[in-house]
Amino acid sequence: QVQLVESGGGLVQAGGSLRLSCAASGRTFSTDFMAWFRQSPGKEREFVAAINWSGGITYYAGAVKGRFTISRDNAKNTVYLQMNSLKPEDTAVYYCAAAERTFPGSRSVAAGYGYWGQGTQVTVSS
């Protein structure tokens, strides 16, 4: 089992920055990929970014590429999402997710992840 706890959400003006953190505990050594997803009211949960255990492989959704950066510190069992140049359309609940086994087609879909955090709200005002 892997437990995930997100933090760092809040209210920010458009153009501002936030850094989300996801602290993992439990069988963290078994995780292959960790990711961030987000969900707005009335919309499906959508992929934001993913990173492998070593940090050498990353994926980004087109809507955030160039603005968001995913990273991890394995010594602290923590994954981060640095969000810059935030836009009102980035407003959502952001969820951290972890997967023990993945293949390329599963790393950007919610069904590919078996462990989830409780989410943290990010609100970007215009």
mmCIF file of C-alpha atoms in Angstrom, residues 13-14 39 45 61 66 71 73 77 85 102 105-106 116 121:
data_model
loop_
_atom_site.group_PDB
_atom_site.id
_atom_site.type_symbol
_atom_site.label_atom_id
_atom_site.label_comp_id
_atom_site.label_asym_id
_atom_site.label_seq_id
_atom_site.Cartn_x
_atom_site.Cartn_y
_atom_site.Cartn_z
ATOM 1 C CA GLN A 13 -3.833 35.565 -9.265
ATOM 2 C CA ALA A 14 -3.432 34.823 -12.950
ATOM 3 C CA GLN A 39 -10.463 17.806 -11.971
ATOM 4 C CA ARG A 45 -10.228 13.995 -14.186
ATOM 5 C CA ALA A 61 -0.222 17.471 -20.914
ATOM 6 C CA GLY A 66 6.328 24.892 -20.647
ATOM 7 C CA SER A 71 10.074 16.674 -10.053
ATOM 8 C CA ASP A 73 12.991 13.911 -4.207
ATOM 9 C CA ASN A 77 9.523 10.461 -0.775
ATOM 10 C CA SER A 85 2.166 31.466 -15.382
ATOM 11 C CA THR A 102 2.990 1.017 -15.944
ATOM 12 C CA GLY A 105 -0.011 3.899 -22.763
ATOM 13 C CA SER A 106 -1.053 3.892 -19.122
ATOM 14 C CA TRP A 116 -4.520 8.469 -5.006
ATOM 15 C CA GLN A 121 -7.666 22.918 -4.380
#
